[in-house]
Amino acid sequence: MQATIWHNPNCGTSRKTLAILEAAPDITLTVIEYLWHPYKKEKLEQLFADAGLTARDALRTRGSRAEELGLIDGATNDTILDEMTSDPMLVERPFVETEKGVRLCRPQDKVLEIL
């Protein structure tokens, strides 16, 4: 099975999710450090749709500029997506995609749903 994780090595939950993926048998893993390789808007739209989330649901409010940018109250999904592509720290983490689906893996055990 192919799995892709959008990973931030400074995030404990992201590291724990990556460890689960690395320990899983028969996984071909792609790790994308999204701070160095930012998301494209189309990919975010696809990940959120496949995970059953809106951009607002996936907005990282803690440790980001979301409030400063006015994204918490009243911003449209398109506005949030545009800001997320400009500043990937605005995207909650980690996202994992497999052929079984996409999950925002908070907590990290949510990854088991798509393995």
PDB file of N, CA and C in Angstrom, residues 10-11 29 38-39 47-48 51 76 82 89 98 101 107:
ATOM      1  N   ASN A  10       8.888  18.940  13.519  1.00  0.00           N
ATOM      2  CA  ASN A  10       8.859  19.628  14.807  1.00  0.00           C
ATOM      3  C   ASN A  10       7.592  19.350  15.603  1.00  0.00           C
ATOM      4  N   CYS A  11       6.652  18.627  15.015  1.00  0.00           N
ATOM      5  CA  CYS A  11       5.355  18.336  15.640  1.00  0.00           C
ATOM      6  C   CYS A  11       5.364  16.921  16.215  1.00  0.00           C
ATOM      7  N   LEU A  29       6.113   4.396   1.667  1.00  0.00           N
ATOM      8  CA  LEU A  29       5.834   5.675   2.298  1.00  0.00           C
ATOM      9  C   LEU A  29       6.492   6.834   1.561  1.00  0.00           C
ATOM     10  N   PRO A  38       5.470  23.476   0.057  1.00  0.00           N
ATOM     11  CA  PRO A  38       4.112  23.886   0.428  1.00  0.00           C
ATOM     12  C   PRO A  38       3.026  23.253  -0.439  1.00  0.00           C
ATOM     13  N   TYR A  39       1.856  23.212   0.138  1.00  0.00           N
ATOM     14  CA  TYR A  39       0.678  22.676  -0.532  1.00  0.00           C
ATOM     15  C   TYR A  39       0.295  23.532  -1.733  1.00  0.00           C
ATOM     16  N   LEU A  47      -7.572  16.912  -0.462  1.00  0.00           N
ATOM     17  CA  LEU A  47      -7.356  16.282   0.845  1.00  0.00           C
ATOM     18  C   LEU A  47      -8.526  16.553   1.783  1.00  0.00           C
ATOM     19  N   PHE A  48      -8.963  17.802   1.836  1.00  0.00           N
ATOM     20  CA  PHE A  48     -10.060  18.152   2.731  1.00  0.00           C
ATOM     21  C   PHE A  48     -11.352  17.447   2.319  1.00  0.00           C
ATOM     22  N   ALA A  51     -11.183  13.820   3.224  1.00  0.00           N
ATOM     23  CA  ALA A  51     -11.225  13.627   4.673  1.00  0.00           C
ATOM     24  C   ALA A  51     -12.568  14.067   5.271  1.00  0.00           C
ATOM     25  N   THR A  76     -14.061  33.096   4.304  1.00  0.00           N
ATOM     26  CA  THR A  76     -14.594  32.046   3.432  1.00  0.00           C
ATOM     27  C   THR A  76     -13.576  30.916   3.295  1.00  0.00           C
ATOM     28  N   ASP A  82      -6.470  30.073   0.289  1.00  0.00           N
ATOM     29  CA  ASP A  82      -5.436  30.952  -0.268  1.00  0.00           C
ATOM     30  C   ASP A  82      -4.355  31.245   0.765  1.00  0.00           C
ATOM     31  N   MET A  89       1.883  26.751   7.699  1.00  0.00           N
ATOM     32  CA  MET A  89       1.684  26.575   9.144  1.00  0.00           C
ATOM     33  C   MET A  89       0.219  26.727   9.527  1.00  0.00           C
ATOM     34  N   THR A  98      -3.947   7.437   1.843  1.00  0.00           N
ATOM     35  CA  THR A  98      -3.708   6.105   1.302  1.00  0.00           C
ATOM     36  C   THR A  98      -4.828   5.801   0.318  1.00  0.00           C
ATOM     37  N   GLY A 101      -8.249   6.221   1.849  1.00  0.00           N
ATOM     38  CA  GLY A 101      -8.802   7.511   2.224  1.00  0.00           C
ATOM     39  C   GLY A 101      -7.763   8.471   2.747  1.00  0.00           C
ATOM     40  N   PRO A 107      -6.003  12.489  16.996  1.00  0.00           N
ATOM     41  CA  PRO A 107      -4.720  11.964  17.435  1.00  0.00           C
ATOM     42  C   PRO A 107      -4.118  11.031  16.386  1.00  0.00           C
TER      43      PRO A 107
END
